[in-house]
Amino acid sequence: HLYTKTQLGRQLGVKCLAQGDDGRPSCSRCDLHLCCNCSYNGFTSIPVVTDQALVLNLSFNNISMVTQDDLTGHVRLRVLDLHGNRLAAIHPTAFDSLWSLEELDLSDNLLTVLNHRWFSKLEILLQLNLLNNPYSTLGSPPLFLGLVRLRRLMFGGPDLKELRKEDLSGVTNLDELTVHGSNLARYDSGTFGNIWPLGSVTLSLRGPFSTQPMMAAALLDDVCNPETQITLLDIHWKYSFPIQPFKESIRRIRNLSLHNLLMSDEATVSLMALIDGVPLRSLSIVGLTLTGEGRWIHANWTDLRSMDEFFVSDVTILDVLKFAMTVQIKFLLQHQKKLSIINSKMFLLSCYLTKLMVNTQYLDVSDNLLTDLTLSYMVCDDVETLQKLRVLNISGNPLKVSPLNLSHLAMKLTRLTHLEVSRTGYSSMPPSCSWPSTLRYLNISRAKLTTTTPCLPKSLQVLDLSYNELKEFVLVLPFLRELHLSGNKFLRLPPGGSYPNLQTLTIQSNTLNIFGLSDLQSYRRLENLEAGYNKFVCSCEFVTFLRSQLVGSGDIKIKDGKHSYVCDSPLYLQGVAVGQVNLSIIQCQPVLFVSVSCGVALFLGMLLSVLLWRCHAFWYLKMTWAWLKAKRESQQRRRQRNMEGSEPLLSYDAFVSYSERDASWVENFLVPEMEEQSSTTYLEWPQEEDRRPEFWRSLRNALKRDDEQEN
């Protein structure tokens, strides 16, 4: 788990250089899991990092030394990666405060001397990597004496010269052991003999295998056990080699892997003689370079009947035109149940060879040069061939015509259940095909299919059509349980009624705009859905529905997480995760919003009208309008008379405002009284100052009499 975090941290590096209080640089690039990635930043010393960090990745910087105080306080740190720096010196107590450290990587540095005091306080260390440093010995006293919980150990490099018996003291059992000793000159027998159990061993011993086979055999003898996976790296056998020193150790190996192997014809014959008759269960060769002509006649009698699995990939033949391997490898094909020949530039797998594969149940010939024509020669017409074959993988071959030839081949494989034919040039399907009734799994992903036809077998339970150019899929497949349609051009989900048993649907990275509850309910048994990374239109209905599905309220589980469901439109929501979208009621319920708004407005209008009526507001408005109108007319007449040169004449004495209940008094008493009191000539009235008090006195008396009458 911690190693996975470290690997993840290496992918998150950004520059975060700053100056700490003590002059040291600082790095604050830490995620929520307290994994601090400070790689590729050009640091020349250990930066200041929060003491709460659990993972600290300082790989690929220019750090040259670790001082006594650089890591003080990091008591919670579990993973420290100093890979790929220029470390030449580490203080003896530099790691003393790292009590919780479980993984330490010091590989690819410049450490010439290893100090056992570095690890004296790391009692719970699980993984230690010291590969590719220029030290020649592991030092004394024993380097790993206190690491009682160590489970993964990697050390060595091109400068390692000797391994003494006491060097591995204290190491009792390991899950993984990696030793690089391409120039190893001395090995004490029994150095690795006390490590048990030992899960897997990886050895890079190019020099010892070529020049000191006895020493290489002694080292191999210490680590070979039936339960241990053995991997040998960078072996160059240009000539035949003595097999006797390795006979005892090879008999105890059950699983052998060879990586970056260069062999001549003579060396190939020696290797086959070495594994002849041994109870080897699997042989894996990755990165094989053949320098000869494939003349392996002397290896034809090799007994490999105990070998269940043979795997070879990335084969390079230096002289292809002279190579005759196809005739000479039948001893490799007779007994294996699982056979893989990958990326080996094989253009023909003839019937002559396949009829020898009487026990083969799994055949992988992917990433080769098989064509539609040569594929037809794989099965014999007159002899039953590959009758036990259940899994066939021919992906990555230049197949271009159509799946019709493939179906003819599959019909002869009566037990075939899985067929992988991805990464081909198929662009169309015939209207119908014949397939074996046993076929359950079919993968035609990463081709160029634009349509599908009933050519697909109805017996399928798993179908992968990812990364084609499909726009619809309407076939009836009653037994289908998994359907993978990612990377196509679907605008909507396929109709669920055609797949009554479908349990898993993957339709990521299409042009899917929207889907709803009714679409999912059409799938009777759908349990898992992956539909992220599409061009979603974030309408109110879709956002509400998808939110409920993402929180797990429905019967269908969304397996690809909230982050993969992002709005593509409307434009102002583009790039926003659906789970973070908040749409207003105006956008989601416009009819309801307008209805409620109009209702509220009508109610408020009616309420305001009633209030205005009760307060006689309409009468006051009417009177105000009349006053403004009269004033405007008076001003117009005055301007007109001024223009004509005549003397201004007033048309009224006063303006009276009154309520409706006083209307009768105003009309019957006030107006006549005012008219009686006013002068005949309105123009002269303002200048007759002696009449003004008399008028208002009469008005007050009139009002007083009116009050007495009401009382």
XYZ file of C-alpha atoms in Angstrom:
711
model
C 0.000 0.000 0.000
C 2.769 2.427 0.902
C 4.769 1.522 -2.173
C 1.748 2.356 -4.310
C 1.544 5.769 -2.650
C 5.187 6.392 -3.444
C 4.717 5.499 -7.075
C 1.671 7.788 -7.216
C 3.627 10.619 -5.639
C 6.249 10.439 -8.390
C 3.607 11.466 -10.888
C 2.543 14.626 -9.059
C 5.820 16.581 -8.974
C 5.763 20.343 -9.375
C 8.343 22.910 -8.340
C 7.756 24.197 -4.849
C 11.024 25.888 -3.915
C 11.054 28.348 -1.052
C 13.530 29.372 1.594
C 13.109 28.006 5.124
C 13.933 29.855 8.337
C 17.289 28.045 8.665
C 18.346 28.710 5.071
C 17.257 25.297 3.788
C 14.833 25.089 0.885
C 11.281 24.026 1.664
C 8.720 21.904 -0.138
C 5.003 22.131 0.590
C 3.639 19.884 -2.151
C 1.703 17.440 0.055
C -1.663 15.904 -0.747
C -4.539 14.952 1.523
C -2.853 11.635 2.328
C 0.252 13.523 3.551
C 2.283 12.242 0.604
C 4.855 14.939 -0.194
C 6.239 14.815 -3.722
C 9.407 16.926 -4.023
C 11.004 15.095 -6.950
C 12.568 16.787 -10.003
C 13.028 20.122 -8.200
C 16.804 20.520 -8.285
C 17.237 20.451 -4.503
C 20.868 20.267 -3.382
C 19.962 19.484 0.240
C 17.053 17.939 2.124
C 14.193 20.494 2.029
C 12.031 21.468 4.981
C 8.799 19.452 4.903
C 5.935 19.184 7.364
C 6.761 16.763 10.155
C 3.327 15.161 9.686
C 4.329 13.711 6.304
C 3.864 9.971 5.780
C 5.544 9.726 2.353
C 8.465 11.913 1.239
C 9.592 11.600 -2.380
C 12.939 13.376 -3.007
C 13.951 11.371 -6.080
C 15.777 12.866 -9.055
C 17.211 15.922 -7.315
C 20.848 16.937 -6.753
C 21.089 16.149 -3.047
C 24.685 15.266 -2.148
C 24.459 14.587 1.601
C 22.078 13.991 4.478
C 23.072 15.719 7.719
C 22.265 14.807 11.294
C 19.361 17.266 11.571
C 17.828 17.110 8.085
C 15.162 14.549 9.028
C 14.796 15.257 12.739
C 11.188 15.270 13.854
C 9.799 13.058 11.089
C 8.693 10.357 13.495
C 5.583 9.580 11.400
C 7.395 9.152 8.093
C 6.820 5.725 6.527
C 8.337 6.079 3.054
C 11.529 7.960 2.135
C 12.655 7.978 -1.512
C 16.120 9.408 -2.293
C 16.485 7.556 -5.575
C 18.458 9.207 -8.378
C 20.333 11.895 -6.430
C 24.063 12.498 -5.917
C 24.281 11.200 -2.375
C 27.879 10.616 -1.379
C 27.627 11.021 2.394
C 25.004 10.253 5.025
C 25.521 11.091 8.691
C 25.550 7.934 10.860
C 22.517 9.150 12.864
C 20.633 10.799 9.983
C 17.798 8.239 10.093
C 17.642 7.736 13.883
C 14.404 9.709 14.314
C 12.555 7.762 11.596
C 11.076 5.184 13.943
C 8.044 4.535 11.709
C 9.962 4.174 8.434
C 8.889 1.143 6.389
C 10.431 1.869 2.970
C 13.811 3.431 2.185
C 15.171 3.918 -1.351
C 18.825 4.968 -1.719
C 19.377 3.524 -5.196
C 21.250 5.209 -8.056
C 23.418 7.459 -5.897
C 27.166 7.825 -5.233
C 27.527 5.906 -1.958
C 30.926 4.222 -1.917
C 30.704 3.003 1.707
C 27.662 1.621 3.506
C 27.306 2.244 7.248
C 25.373 -0.168 9.440
C 24.502 2.699 11.858
C 22.155 4.176 9.251
C 19.725 1.329 9.870
C 20.289 0.649 13.583
C 17.064 2.447 14.627
C 14.897 1.311 11.714
C 13.506 -1.737 13.450
C 10.264 -1.915 11.448
C 11.804 -1.312 8.010
C 10.123 -3.535 5.407
C 11.826 -2.498 2.166
C 15.395 -1.340 1.489
C 16.828 -0.481 -1.940
C 20.596 0.064 -2.265
C 20.980 -0.784 -5.964
C 23.480 0.865 -8.316
C 25.775 2.640 -5.894
C 29.582 2.406 -6.356
C 30.315 0.317 -3.244
C 32.393 -2.837 -3.652
C 31.345 -4.584 -0.420
C 28.453 -4.412 2.021
C 30.844 -3.442 4.808
C 31.442 -4.641 8.319
C 29.863 -5.261 10.803
C 26.833 -6.810 9.070
C 24.720 -4.096 7.494
C 21.261 -5.639 8.041
C 21.729 -7.135 11.490
C 18.949 -5.155 13.184
C 16.404 -5.267 10.384
C 14.367 -8.154 11.741
C 11.189 -7.200 9.814
C 12.834 -6.662 6.441
C 10.871 -8.323 3.622
C 12.154 -6.724 0.391
C 15.901 -6.229 -0.068
C 17.668 -4.893 -3.170
C 21.411 -4.267 -3.345
C 24.405 -4.497 -5.645
C 25.596 -2.855 -8.818
C 28.402 -2.933 -11.353
C 31.011 -2.152 -8.650
C 30.048 -4.936 -6.215
C 33.039 -7.307 -6.000
C 32.403 -9.672 -3.132
C 29.724 -11.162 -0.918
C 30.864 -12.728 2.335
C 28.931 -15.208 4.393
C 28.344 -12.783 7.275
C 27.047 -9.987 5.013
C 23.444 -11.202 5.252
C 23.496 -11.943 8.985
C 20.211 -11.001 10.598
C 18.158 -11.494 7.439
C 16.022 -14.545 8.092
C 13.182 -14.451 5.559
C 12.338 -12.294 2.561
C 9.501 -11.913 0.118
C 11.783 -10.383 -2.525
C 15.562 -10.426 -2.969
C 17.317 -8.591 -5.815
C 21.089 -8.811 -6.287
C 23.042 -7.114 -9.076
C 26.524 -8.558 -9.347
C 27.505 -8.473 -12.999
C 31.171 -8.078 -11.988
C 31.094 -10.156 -8.811
C 34.499 -11.765 -8.158
C 33.946 -13.516 -4.832
C 30.978 -15.306 -3.312
C 31.110 -17.315 -0.100
C 28.913 -20.369 -0.407
C 26.036 -20.220 2.042
C 25.744 -16.407 2.087
C 22.059 -16.663 1.142
C 21.602 -20.146 2.537
C 20.013 -19.073 5.834
C 17.225 -17.012 4.266
C 14.002 -18.987 4.397
C 11.308 -18.672 3.246
C 12.331 -16.759 0.153
C 9.495 -15.683 -2.139
C 11.223 -14.457 -5.287
C 14.848 -13.860 -6.296
C 16.137 -11.634 -9.104
C 19.798 -12.051 -10.024
C 21.875 -10.058 -12.499
C 25.066 -12.117 -12.886
C 26.217 -11.562 -16.443
C 29.922 -11.806 -15.675
C 29.833 -14.831 -13.327
C 27.632 -16.864 -15.707
C 30.077 -16.237 -18.553
C 33.459 -16.433 -16.801
C 32.918 -18.060 -13.381
C 30.130 -20.630 -13.738
C 31.161 -22.417 -10.521
C 30.636 -19.258 -8.454
C 27.357 -18.514 -10.225
C 26.227 -22.093 -9.550
C 27.100 -21.740 -5.835
C 25.072 -18.559 -5.548
C 22.171 -20.091 -7.457
C 22.288 -23.178 -5.274
C 21.752 -21.048 -2.134
C 18.526 -19.455 -3.396
C 16.896 -22.242 -5.411
C 13.850 -23.755 -3.751
C 10.646 -25.186 -5.220
C 8.633 -22.330 -3.694
C 10.966 -19.568 -4.949
C 10.453 -17.736 -8.240
C 13.867 -17.316 -9.898
C 14.532 -14.472 -12.370
C 17.890 -14.133 -14.150
C 18.743 -10.813 -15.850
C 21.155 -9.780 -18.588
C 22.649 -13.137 -19.536
C 24.718 -13.320 -22.717
C 25.493 -16.872 -23.770
C 27.313 -16.666 -27.076
C 28.729 -20.175 -26.851
C 27.837 -23.424 -25.170
C 28.340 -23.397 -21.408
C 29.001 -26.159 -18.878
C 25.726 -27.439 -17.478
C 27.028 -29.778 -14.769
C 27.567 -27.069 -12.089
C 23.917 -26.018 -12.407
C 22.319 -29.479 -12.464
C 21.593 -29.715 -8.752
C 20.206 -26.214 -8.359
C 18.080 -26.300 -11.521
C 16.287 -29.415 -10.313
C 14.910 -27.451 -7.379
C 13.489 -24.670 -9.543
C 9.821 -24.787 -10.490
C 9.380 -21.283 -11.995
C 12.195 -19.736 -14.022
C 12.254 -16.359 -15.806
C 15.009 -15.096 -18.084
C 15.092 -11.381 -19.010
C 17.291 -9.769 -21.630
C 18.753 -13.025 -22.846
C 21.172 -13.291 -25.760
C 21.806 -16.819 -27.060
C 23.554 -18.595 -29.883
C 22.461 -21.958 -31.263
C 25.079 -23.721 -29.129
C 23.934 -21.949 -25.982
C 20.312 -22.795 -26.765
C 21.170 -26.481 -27.017
C 23.065 -26.241 -23.684
C 20.069 -24.572 -21.997
C 17.704 -27.261 -23.281
C 20.091 -29.926 -22.010
C 20.148 -28.179 -18.632
C 16.356 -28.232 -18.197
C 15.911 -31.670 -19.776
C 13.832 -33.823 -17.477
C 13.765 -31.338 -14.576
C 10.385 -30.743 -12.897
C 10.141 -27.192 -14.228
C 6.534 -25.959 -14.271
C 6.953 -22.649 -16.117
C 9.629 -21.010 -18.247
C 9.379 -17.313 -19.154
C 11.745 -15.477 -21.504
C 11.338 -11.707 -21.976
C 13.655 -9.954 -24.388
C 15.242 -12.822 -26.331
C 17.913 -12.183 -28.963
C 18.882 -15.163 -31.137
C 22.195 -14.899 -32.966
C 22.169 -18.303 -34.686
C 20.185 -19.996 -37.439
C 17.824 -22.065 -35.325
C 19.747 -25.311 -35.790
C 18.610 -26.989 -32.607
C 18.565 -30.581 -33.799
C 20.382 -31.848 -30.727
C 17.654 -30.373 -28.515
C 14.797 -32.311 -30.128
C 14.944 -35.015 -27.501
C 14.516 -32.512 -24.616
C 11.924 -33.781 -22.138
C 9.679 -30.918 -20.995
C 6.618 -32.932 -20.098
C 6.445 -31.394 -16.611
C 6.334 -27.844 -18.032
C 2.784 -26.476 -18.043
C 3.582 -22.950 -19.207
C 5.999 -21.496 -21.742
C 6.105 -17.721 -22.277
C 8.340 -15.834 -24.699
C 8.053 -12.192 -25.802
C 10.030 -9.504 -27.584
C 12.052 -11.894 -29.722
C 14.732 -10.558 -32.062
C 16.292 -12.831 -34.683
C 19.445 -11.268 -36.082
C 19.440 -13.316 -39.300
C 15.792 -14.005 -40.107
C 16.374 -15.278 -43.640
C 18.576 -18.137 -42.453
C 16.553 -18.995 -39.371
C 14.786 -22.384 -39.350
C 13.261 -22.382 -35.891
C 9.758 -23.484 -36.870
C 11.012 -26.947 -37.674
C 13.134 -27.263 -34.565
C 10.844 -26.088 -31.746
C 8.315 -28.905 -31.663
C 9.787 -30.106 -28.341
C 8.622 -26.788 -26.835
C 5.008 -27.266 -27.947
C 4.072 -30.841 -27.154
C 3.259 -30.713 -23.462
C 2.499 -27.123 -22.512
C -1.021 -26.245 -21.393
C -0.333 -22.513 -21.587
C 1.714 -21.222 -24.512
C 2.517 -17.572 -25.280
C 4.598 -16.319 -28.204
C 4.206 -12.533 -28.129
C 5.796 -9.816 -30.263
C 8.084 -12.290 -31.958
C 7.544 -11.284 -35.615
C 5.894 -14.637 -36.285
C 4.017 -14.587 -39.604
C 2.913 -18.216 -39.731
C 1.805 -20.797 -37.195
C 1.353 -23.815 -39.372
C -0.863 -26.829 -38.995
C 2.314 -28.907 -38.684
C 3.062 -27.249 -35.345
C -0.460 -26.803 -34.007
C -1.289 -30.479 -34.393
C 1.532 -31.131 -31.913
C -0.200 -28.942 -29.291
C -2.370 -31.737 -28.028
C -2.429 -30.391 -24.442
C -2.592 -26.666 -25.143
C -5.524 -24.936 -23.471
C -4.253 -21.345 -23.668
C -2.580 -19.909 -26.786
C -1.398 -16.304 -27.050
C 0.158 -15.235 -30.353
C -0.592 -11.518 -30.042
C 1.476 -8.703 -31.577
C 2.899 -10.801 -34.364
C 2.579 -10.700 -38.171
C -0.279 -13.149 -38.713
C -2.648 -12.161 -41.531
C -6.107 -13.315 -42.613
C -4.458 -15.685 -45.074
C -1.843 -17.237 -42.786
C -4.367 -17.530 -39.956
C -6.337 -20.025 -42.003
C -3.345 -22.417 -41.971
C -3.379 -22.686 -38.188
C -5.879 -25.552 -38.142
C -5.608 -28.701 -40.225
C -8.540 -29.777 -42.354
C -7.955 -33.516 -42.141
C -6.690 -33.803 -38.551
C -8.279 -32.591 -35.337
C -6.202 -29.671 -34.102
C -6.121 -27.767 -30.822
C -9.068 -29.751 -29.517
C -8.349 -28.743 -25.914
C -7.886 -25.057 -26.661
C -10.117 -22.807 -24.536
C -8.440 -19.393 -24.835
C -7.049 -17.914 -28.058
C -5.462 -14.465 -28.235
C -4.515 -13.139 -31.668
C -4.696 -9.421 -30.811
C -2.380 -6.927 -32.451
C -1.953 -8.844 -35.709
C -2.566 -7.230 -39.140
C -6.016 -8.751 -39.692
C -8.048 -6.528 -42.013
C -10.721 -8.376 -43.998
C -13.536 -9.250 -41.569
C -14.291 -11.636 -38.701
C -15.647 -14.187 -41.190
C -12.329 -16.026 -41.589
C -11.898 -15.897 -37.849
C -15.287 -17.538 -37.311
C -14.338 -20.342 -39.697
C -11.194 -20.940 -37.638
C -13.118 -20.811 -34.366
C -15.684 -23.338 -35.572
C -12.913 -25.958 -35.680
C -11.992 -25.248 -32.052
C -14.833 -27.073 -30.386
C -13.913 -26.116 -26.794
C -13.072 -22.463 -27.361
C -14.567 -20.192 -24.684
C -12.431 -16.998 -24.878
C -11.371 -15.215 -28.059
C -9.214 -12.060 -28.032
C -8.919 -10.250 -31.349
C -8.349 -6.615 -30.354
C -6.098 -4.042 -32.083
C -6.818 -5.217 -35.612
C -7.937 -3.491 -38.814
C -11.468 -4.931 -38.908
C -13.863 -2.290 -40.253
C -16.982 -4.313 -41.077
C -18.851 -7.509 -40.286
C -20.599 -9.969 -42.587
C -24.374 -10.368 -42.150
C -23.960 -13.736 -40.437
C -21.238 -15.982 -39.029
C -20.935 -19.382 -37.419
C -19.256 -19.745 -34.054
C -18.747 -22.625 -31.634
C -21.556 -22.858 -29.117
C -18.989 -22.854 -26.288
C -17.793 -19.276 -26.987
C -18.513 -17.027 -23.982
C -15.994 -14.168 -24.212
C -15.218 -12.086 -27.298
C -12.952 -9.027 -27.452
C -12.916 -7.000 -30.693
C -11.846 -3.723 -29.088
C -9.614 -1.071 -30.702
C -10.567 -1.982 -34.256
C -12.360 0.192 -36.847
C -15.879 -1.224 -36.731
C -18.647 1.218 -37.693
C -21.602 -1.169 -37.404
C -22.440 -4.516 -35.862
C -24.451 -7.353 -37.390
C -25.929 -10.656 -36.212
C -22.498 -12.111 -37.010
C -21.752 -11.811 -33.294
C -22.472 -15.106 -31.468
C -25.608 -15.164 -29.304
C -23.911 -17.412 -26.741
C -21.683 -14.574 -25.495
C -21.592 -13.620 -21.832
C -18.860 -10.959 -22.148
C -18.465 -8.693 -25.187
C -15.865 -5.957 -25.556
C -16.331 -3.526 -28.462
C -14.481 -0.621 -26.879
C -12.670 1.995 -28.960
C -14.301 1.352 -32.312
C -16.456 3.789 -34.294
C -19.905 2.498 -33.351
C -22.923 4.791 -33.045
C -25.514 2.205 -32.028
C -25.781 -1.355 -30.796
C -29.154 -3.062 -31.158
C -28.375 -6.777 -31.324
C -30.270 -9.263 -29.169
C -27.856 -11.152 -26.884
C -29.932 -12.967 -24.261
C -27.007 -14.399 -22.257
C -24.796 -11.307 -22.184
C -23.615 -10.280 -18.698
C -20.913 -7.712 -19.485
C -20.925 -5.187 -22.313
C -18.002 -2.809 -22.878
C -18.619 0.066 -25.321
C -16.183 2.755 -24.172
C -14.479 4.979 -26.727
C -17.191 4.888 -29.403
C -19.708 7.493 -30.643
C -22.880 6.569 -28.778
C -25.406 9.361 -28.201
C -27.626 7.268 -25.923
C -27.554 4.026 -23.963
C -28.308 0.842 -25.917
C -31.853 -0.501 -25.392
C -31.849 -2.613 -22.257
C -34.580 -4.974 -23.430
C -32.135 -6.717 -25.760
C -29.928 -7.830 -22.843
C -32.145 -9.298 -20.110
C -29.174 -10.703 -18.153
C -26.779 -7.770 -18.450
C -25.084 -6.974 -15.129
C -22.200 -4.649 -16.122
C -22.264 -1.868 -18.720
C -19.203 0.245 -19.568
C -19.812 3.161 -21.941
C -17.175 5.753 -21.057
C -15.645 8.338 -23.433
C -18.493 8.449 -25.935
C -20.690 11.391 -26.986
C -23.427 10.475 -24.527
C -25.425 13.596 -23.592
C -27.915 12.381 -21.043
C -29.563 9.320 -19.565
C -32.218 8.870 -16.933
C -33.929 6.451 -14.606
C -36.149 5.051 -17.362
C -33.065 4.163 -19.419
C -31.525 2.217 -16.545
C -34.781 0.554 -15.577
C -34.944 -1.027 -19.028
C -32.016 -3.211 -17.905
C -33.581 -5.822 -15.688
C -30.471 -7.016 -13.867
C -27.974 -4.198 -14.313
C -25.753 -3.819 -11.226
C -22.669 -1.864 -12.348
C -22.420 1.142 -14.654
C -19.428 3.123 -15.901
C -20.545 6.056 -18.062
C -18.102 8.829 -17.182
C -16.045 11.057 -19.473
C -18.973 11.786 -21.790
C -20.344 15.097 -23.092
C -23.142 15.541 -20.582
C -25.808 18.219 -20.895
C -26.396 19.232 -17.297
C -30.144 19.732 -17.221
C -32.012 19.842 -13.941
C -33.457 16.357 -14.385
C -30.076 14.804 -15.244
C -28.196 16.515 -12.401
C -30.815 15.486 -9.840
C -30.929 11.908 -11.109
C -27.164 11.423 -11.349
C -26.571 12.871 -7.882
C -28.918 10.316 -6.396
C -27.108 7.532 -8.262
C -23.648 8.724 -7.232
C -24.539 8.632 -3.540
C -25.733 5.060 -3.932
C -29.443 5.606 -3.482
C -30.311 3.464 -6.511
C -29.956 -0.246 -7.187
C -27.207 0.361 -9.766
C -23.668 1.166 -8.618
C -21.716 3.880 -10.423
C -18.246 2.318 -10.485
C -16.101 5.062 -12.035
C -16.558 7.738 -9.353
C -17.884 11.306 -9.213
C -14.822 12.892 -10.833
C -15.541 11.283 -14.216
C -18.985 12.878 -14.605
C -18.366 16.426 -15.864
C -20.696 18.882 -17.593
C -20.025 19.729 -21.232
C -22.929 22.164 -21.589
C -24.384 24.688 -20.940
C -21.242 26.710 -21.553
C -21.075 28.347 -18.108
C -21.019 24.873 -16.486
C -18.443 23.346 -18.855
C -15.794 21.429 -16.919
C -17.743 21.443 -13.646
C -18.340 18.083 -11.949
C -22.012 17.119 -11.949
C -21.905 16.592 -8.199
C -20.931 20.247 -7.706
C -23.621 21.786 -9.915
C -26.306 23.866 -8.160
C -29.104 24.976 -10.481
C -31.693 27.553 -9.335
C -35.441 26.998 -9.265
C -35.806 29.472 -12.133
C -33.780 27.099 -14.348
C -35.299 23.881 -13.088
C -39.014 24.890 -12.657
C -39.687 27.893 -14.925
C -43.460 27.243 -15.284
C -43.923 26.833 -11.549
C -41.778 29.900 -10.871
C -43.790 32.073 -13.304
C -47.095 30.770 -11.944
C -46.148 31.441 -8.344
C -44.667 34.838 -9.208
C -47.809 35.926 -11.071
C -50.018 34.684 -8.265
C -48.022 36.567 -5.662
C -47.991 39.703 -7.808
C -51.792 39.513 -8.329
C -52.395 39.031 -4.620
C -50.153 41.962 -3.704
C -51.860 44.108 -6.342
C -55.296 43.298 -4.985
C -54.140 43.939 -1.434
C -52.653 47.284 -2.439
C -55.855 48.249 -4.267
C -57.949 47.528 -1.192
C -55.633 49.589 0.988
C -55.690 52.476 -1.444
C -59.482 52.355 -1.622
C -59.804 52.323 2.147
C -57.481 55.314 2.436
C -59.253 57.234 -0.401
C -56.024 57.239 -2.353
C -57.844 57.261 -5.662
C -59.730 60.449 -4.719
C -56.470 62.109 -3.673
C -54.875 61.080 -6.909
C -57.800 62.482 -8.850
C -57.641 65.767 -6.987
C -53.882 65.961 -7.416
C -54.284 65.424 -11.135
C -56.965 68.113 -11.294
C -54.733 70.536 -9.371
C -51.771 69.856 -11.626
C -53.945 70.211 -14.710
C -55.418 73.492 -13.482
C -52.004 74.827 -12.567
C -50.642 73.889 -15.970
C -53.567 75.571 -17.758
C -53.130 78.686 -15.624
C -49.447 78.868 -16.520
C -50.248 78.418 -20.187
C -52.828 81.243 -20.099
C -50.375 83.484 -18.257
C -47.669 82.888 -20.852
C -50.196 83.537 -23.630
C -51.320 86.867 -22.117
C -47.720 87.896 -21.585
C -47.027 87.238 -25.231
C -50.152 89.228 -26.245
C -49.244 92.064 -23.901
C -52.544 92.028 -21.964
C -52.768 92.256 -18.224
C -52.848 88.972 -16.337
C -56.224 87.945 -14.913
C -56.790 85.390 -12.185
C -59.553 82.885 -12.880
C -60.089 81.712 -9.322
C -59.616 82.799 -5.718
C -58.526 79.577 -4.047
C -58.073 75.860 -4.503
C -59.956 73.718 -1.975
C -59.160 70.075 -1.203
C -61.840 68.124 0.619
C -63.036 64.593 1.290
C -66.193 63.060 -0.074
C -68.086 63.365 3.198
C -67.542 67.139 3.101
C -68.617 67.472 -0.538
C -72.150 68.695 0.226
C -70.925 71.365 2.640
C -68.311 72.583 0.167
C -70.759 72.787 -2.705
C -73.730 74.194 -0.767
C -72.007 76.569 1.606
C -68.269 77.135 1.036
C -68.308 77.843 -2.663
C -71.275 80.294 -2.533
C -69.763 82.002 0.496
C -66.376 82.367 -1.217
C -67.968 83.670 -4.393
C -70.031 86.173 -2.383
C -66.998 87.419 -0.479
C -64.690 87.635 -3.459
C -64.391 90.804 -5.447
C -65.765 91.285 -8.860
C -62.331 91.890 -10.271
C -59.893 89.105 -9.454
C -57.035 91.132 -10.697
C -57.494 93.825 -8.045
C -58.234 91.460 -5.118
C -54.614 90.674 -4.166
C -53.877 94.427 -3.865
C -56.897 95.165 -1.611
C -55.195 94.213 1.624
C -58.113 95.386 3.764
C -60.517 92.792 2.290
C -58.303 89.745 2.846
C -58.761 89.525 6.654
C -62.502 89.953 6.293
C -62.721 87.018 3.897
C -60.854 84.591 6.097
C -62.767 85.763 9.145
C -66.060 84.964 7.410
C -64.662 81.567 6.353
C -63.718 80.697 9.932
C -67.162 81.685 11.164
C -68.785 79.536 8.519
C -66.715 76.535 9.531
C -67.535 77.148 13.189
C -71.270 77.248 12.475
C -70.994 74.023 10.549
C -69.281 72.280 13.475
C -72.019 73.476 15.853
C -74.704 72.114 13.530
C -73.005 68.698 13.371
C -72.705 68.581 17.156
